[in-house]
Amino acid sequence: MVNILISETDVLFQCGLQYFFKDFFSHVAQQDVTFTSDFTADSIRAADVIVLSLCQGEYFTCFPELQARQQGIIIGIVEEDSGIKALPSCYQDIIFISRRAPLSQLRLALFSAWRVTPLNKYRRPSISCFECQQKTLSPQQVRIMIGLYKGLSVTDIAKELCISEKTVFTHKYMLMHKFHLRSDYELIKLLNRIAEKNNWANIFHQYLNR
């Protein structure tokens, strides 16, 4: 039995992935599959394949649940799969696949990874969380992110934090550059994902609940 964890908010896309995996493993491994969407340390520990739906920039943030991973393959569904470097240690062997990629590309990548998985048992990276390359933010950047998340304008954020509008614009630019974001839409989407997490060193939630 192949255990597959799919963390995907688009129900139709998730159904398509389930159909794909059933077909793939029935032919390649002659095994049945079981699915879960419960993204917890226990489900990650038991999963043979983990599929994460990642918005732009989210792959630079921390997923502490992945520290429980003990086996298998991790696939990241992204908007585009080019130029992704300097990732957190939990992502070092992730397979990035564009959401718009043909199924043949996913099939080839999964076949290559599955073929070597029994031979090369997954080993947790020796890099500690203190050495992790996840993107970090200054307290001021977190405050500005909170303001943007709340829908405040640059002028409102500047007044609330008693800083100039130019300073807010500069920090916003640095944030977008740090997370490879290309538009305000991608920034807000990333902020929404971060707000849903419970692992941003509690800083995001601390400021959000004030």
CSV table of C-alpha atoms in Angstrom, one decimal:
chain,number,residue,atom,x,y,z
A,1,MET,CA,0.0,0.0,0.0
A,2,VAL,CA,1.3,3.4,-1.0
A,3,ASN,CA,0.4,6.3,1.4
A,4,ILE,CA,0.0,9.6,-0.3
A,5,LEU,CA,-0.5,12.9,1.5
A,6,ILE,CA,-1.9,15.7,-0.7
A,7,SER,CA,-2.1,19.3,0.7
A,8,GLU,CA,-4.1,21.1,-2.0
A,9,THR,CA,-6.9,23.6,-1.6
A,10,ASP,CA,-8.3,23.2,-5.2
A,11,VAL,CA,-10.7,20.3,-4.9
A,12,LEU,CA,-10.8,19.6,-8.6
A,13,PHE,CA,-7.0,19.7,-8.9
A,14,GLN,CA,-6.8,17.3,-5.9
A,15,CYS,CA,-9.2,14.9,-7.5
A,16,GLY,CA,-7.1,14.9,-10.7
A,17,LEU,CA,-3.9,14.2,-8.6
A,18,GLN,CA,-5.6,11.3,-6.9
A,19,TYR,CA,-6.7,9.8,-10.2
A,20,PHE,CA,-3.2,10.2,-11.5
A,21,PHE,CA,-1.5,8.5,-8.5
A,22,LYS,CA,-4.0,5.6,-8.6
A,23,ASP,CA,-3.2,5.0,-12.3
A,24,PHE,CA,0.6,5.5,-11.8
A,25,PHE,CA,1.1,3.1,-8.9
A,26,SER,CA,-1.3,0.4,-10.3
A,27,HIS,CA,1.0,0.2,-13.3
A,28,VAL,CA,4.5,1.0,-11.9
A,29,ALA,CA,4.3,-0.7,-8.5
A,30,GLN,CA,1.2,-2.9,-8.8
A,31,GLN,CA,0.0,-1.4,-5.5
A,32,ASP,CA,-3.1,0.2,-4.2
A,33,VAL,CA,-2.9,3.7,-2.8
A,34,THR,CA,-4.5,5.5,0.2
A,35,PHE,CA,-4.9,9.2,0.5
A,36,THR,CA,-5.0,11.8,3.3
A,37,SER,CA,-5.1,15.6,3.3
A,38,ASP,CA,-4.5,15.9,7.0
A,39,PHE,CA,-1.2,17.8,7.1
A,40,THR,CA,0.2,16.7,10.5
A,41,ALA,CA,3.5,15.3,11.8
A,42,ASP,CA,1.9,11.8,12.0
A,43,SER,CA,0.6,11.8,8.4
A,44,ILE,CA,3.9,13.1,7.2
A,45,ARG,CA,5.7,10.4,9.1
A,46,ALA,CA,3.6,7.7,7.4
A,47,ALA,CA,3.5,9.1,3.9
A,48,ASP,CA,5.4,7.6,1.0
A,49,VAL,CA,4.6,10.6,-1.2
A,50,ILE,CA,3.9,14.1,0.0
A,51,VAL,CA,2.4,16.7,-2.4
A,52,LEU,CA,2.4,20.3,-1.3
A,53,SER,CA,0.6,23.1,-3.1
A,54,LEU,CA,2.9,26.1,-2.7
A,55,CYS,CA,2.2,29.7,-3.6
A,56,GLN,CA,5.0,31.9,-4.9
A,57,GLY,CA,7.6,32.4,-2.1
A,58,GLU,CA,6.1,29.9,0.3
A,59,TYR,CA,8.9,27.4,-0.4
A,60,PHE,CA,11.2,29.9,1.4
A,61,THR,CA,9.2,29.6,4.7
A,62,CYS,CA,9.4,27.0,7.4
A,63,PHE,CA,7.3,23.8,7.5
A,64,PRO,CA,8.3,22.3,10.9
A,65,GLU,CA,5.9,19.4,10.3
A,66,LEU,CA,8.4,18.2,7.6
A,67,GLN,CA,10.9,17.4,10.3
A,68,ALA,CA,8.8,14.3,11.0
A,69,ARG,CA,9.4,13.0,7.5
A,70,GLN,CA,11.0,9.5,7.5
A,71,GLN,CA,10.6,8.2,4.0
A,72,GLY,CA,9.5,8.8,0.5
A,73,ILE,CA,9.1,11.6,-2.0
A,74,ILE,CA,8.0,15.2,-1.7
A,75,ILE,CA,6.5,17.0,-4.6
A,76,GLY,CA,5.9,20.8,-4.6
A,77,ILE,CA,3.2,22.1,-7.0
A,78,VAL,CA,4.2,25.7,-7.9
A,79,GLU,CA,3.2,28.4,-10.3
A,80,GLU,CA,6.6,28.0,-12.0
A,81,ASP,CA,9.5,25.7,-11.3
A,82,SER,CA,12.5,27.7,-12.5
A,83,GLY,CA,15.3,29.4,-10.6
A,84,ILE,CA,14.4,28.1,-7.1
A,85,LYS,CA,17.6,28.0,-5.0
A,86,ALA,CA,18.8,28.4,-1.4
A,87,LEU,CA,15.8,26.5,0.0
A,88,PRO,CA,15.2,25.5,3.7
A,89,SER,CA,16.8,22.2,4.6
A,90,CYS,CA,13.5,20.3,4.7
A,91,TYR,CA,13.1,21.1,0.9
A,92,GLN,CA,16.5,20.0,-0.3
A,93,ASP,CA,15.3,17.0,-2.3
A,94,ILE,CA,11.9,18.3,-3.2
A,95,ILE,CA,10.6,17.8,-6.8
A,96,PHE,CA,9.1,21.1,-8.1
A,97,ILE,CA,6.4,20.7,-10.7
A,98,SER,CA,4.6,23.6,-12.3
A,99,ARG,CA,0.8,23.6,-11.9
A,100,ARG,CA,0.6,24.0,-15.7
A,101,ALA,CA,3.1,21.2,-16.5
A,102,PRO,CA,1.8,18.2,-18.6
A,103,LEU,CA,1.1,15.0,-16.8
A,104,SER,CA,4.0,13.4,-18.7
A,105,GLN,CA,6.4,15.6,-16.9
A,106,LEU,CA,5.0,14.7,-13.5
A,107,ARG,CA,5.0,11.0,-14.5
A,108,LEU,CA,8.6,11.1,-15.5
A,109,ALA,CA,9.8,12.9,-12.4
A,110,LEU,CA,7.8,10.6,-10.1
A,111,PHE,CA,9.0,7.5,-11.9
A,112,SER,CA,12.6,8.5,-11.6
A,113,ALA,CA,12.3,9.3,-7.9
A,114,TRP,CA,10.2,6.2,-7.1
A,115,ARG,CA,12.8,4.0,-8.8
A,116,VAL,CA,15.6,5.0,-6.5
A,117,THR,CA,13.6,5.5,-3.3
A,118,PRO,CA,13.8,1.8,-2.2
A,119,LEU,CA,17.6,1.9,-2.8
A,120,ASN,CA,18.2,5.2,-1.1
A,121,LYS,CA,16.3,5.4,2.1
A,122,TYR,CA,15.4,9.0,3.0
A,123,ARG,CA,17.8,10.6,5.4
A,124,ARG,CA,16.9,13.7,7.3
A,125,PRO,CA,19.4,16.5,6.4
A,126,SER,CA,22.1,17.0,9.0
A,127,ILE,CA,21.6,20.7,8.9
A,128,SER,CA,19.9,22.0,12.0
A,129,CYS,CA,17.1,24.5,12.1
A,130,PHE,CA,19.6,27.1,13.3
A,131,GLU,CA,21.5,26.7,10.0
A,132,CYS,CA,18.4,26.5,7.9
A,133,GLN,CA,18.2,28.9,4.9
A,134,GLN,CA,14.6,29.8,5.4
A,135,LYS,CA,14.0,33.6,4.9
A,136,THR,CA,13.9,35.6,8.1
A,137,LEU,CA,12.3,39.0,8.7
A,138,SER,CA,13.2,41.9,11.0
A,139,PRO,CA,10.5,43.0,13.5
A,140,GLN,CA,9.9,46.1,11.4
A,141,GLN,CA,9.3,44.0,8.3
A,142,VAL,CA,6.9,41.8,10.3
A,143,ARG,CA,5.0,44.9,11.4
A,144,ILE,CA,4.8,46.1,7.8
A,145,MET,CA,3.6,42.7,6.6
A,146,ILE,CA,0.9,42.8,9.2
A,147,GLY,CA,-0.3,46.2,8.0
A,148,LEU,CA,-0.3,44.9,4.4
A,149,TYR,CA,-2.2,41.8,5.5
A,150,LYS,CA,-4.8,43.9,7.2
A,151,GLY,CA,-5.3,45.8,4.0
A,152,LEU,CA,-3.8,49.1,5.2
A,153,SER,CA,-2.4,51.5,2.7
A,154,VAL,CA,1.3,52.5,2.7
A,155,THR,CA,0.2,55.9,4.1
A,156,ASP,CA,-1.7,54.2,6.9
A,157,ILE,CA,1.1,51.9,7.8
A,158,ALA,CA,3.6,54.8,7.9
A,159,LYS,CA,1.4,56.7,10.3
A,160,GLU,CA,0.8,53.7,12.5
A,161,LEU,CA,4.5,52.9,12.8
A,162,CYS,CA,5.6,56.5,12.8
A,163,ILE,CA,7.9,56.1,9.9
A,164,SER,CA,8.0,57.6,6.4
A,165,GLU,CA,6.1,56.3,3.4
A,166,LYS,CA,9.5,55.9,1.7
A,167,THR,CA,10.6,53.5,4.4
A,168,VAL,CA,7.5,51.4,4.1
A,169,PHE,CA,7.9,51.2,0.3
A,170,THR,CA,11.6,50.2,0.8
A,171,HIS,CA,10.7,47.4,3.2
A,172,LYS,CA,7.9,46.2,0.9
A,173,TYR,CA,10.3,46.1,-2.0
A,174,MET,CA,12.8,44.1,0.1
A,175,LEU,CA,10.1,41.7,1.2
A,176,MET,CA,9.0,41.1,-2.4
A,177,HIS,CA,12.6,40.6,-3.5
A,178,LYS,CA,13.4,38.3,-0.6
A,179,PHE,CA,10.5,36.0,-1.5
A,180,HIS,CA,10.8,36.3,-5.3
A,181,LEU,CA,7.3,38.0,-5.5
A,182,ARG,CA,6.3,39.8,-8.7
A,183,SER,CA,3.0,41.5,-7.7
A,184,ASP,CA,0.9,42.7,-4.8
A,185,TYR,CA,-1.4,39.7,-5.5
A,186,GLU,CA,1.5,37.2,-4.9
A,187,LEU,CA,2.5,39.2,-1.8
A,188,ILE,CA,-1.1,39.1,-0.3
A,189,LYS,CA,-1.4,35.4,-1.2
A,190,LEU,CA,1.8,34.6,0.7
A,191,LEU,CA,0.8,36.7,3.7
A,192,ASN,CA,-2.5,34.7,3.8
A,193,ARG,CA,-0.6,31.4,3.8
A,194,ILE,CA,1.7,32.7,6.5
A,195,ALA,CA,-1.2,33.8,8.7
A,196,GLU,CA,-2.6,30.3,8.5
A,197,LYS,CA,0.6,28.8,9.8
A,198,ASN,CA,1.4,28.3,13.5
A,199,ASN,CA,5.1,28.3,13.1
A,200,TRP,CA,6.3,31.8,12.2
A,201,ALA,CA,8.1,31.9,15.5
A,202,ASN,CA,4.7,33.2,16.8
A,203,ILE,CA,5.8,36.7,15.7
A,204,PHE,CA,3.3,37.1,13.0
A,205,HIS,CA,0.4,36.0,15.3
A,206,GLN,CA,1.7,38.1,18.1
A,207,TYR,CA,1.4,41.3,16.1
A,208,LEU,CA,-1.7,40.2,14.4
A,209,ASN,CA,-3.6,39.7,17.6
A,210,ARG,CA,-2.7,43.2,19.0
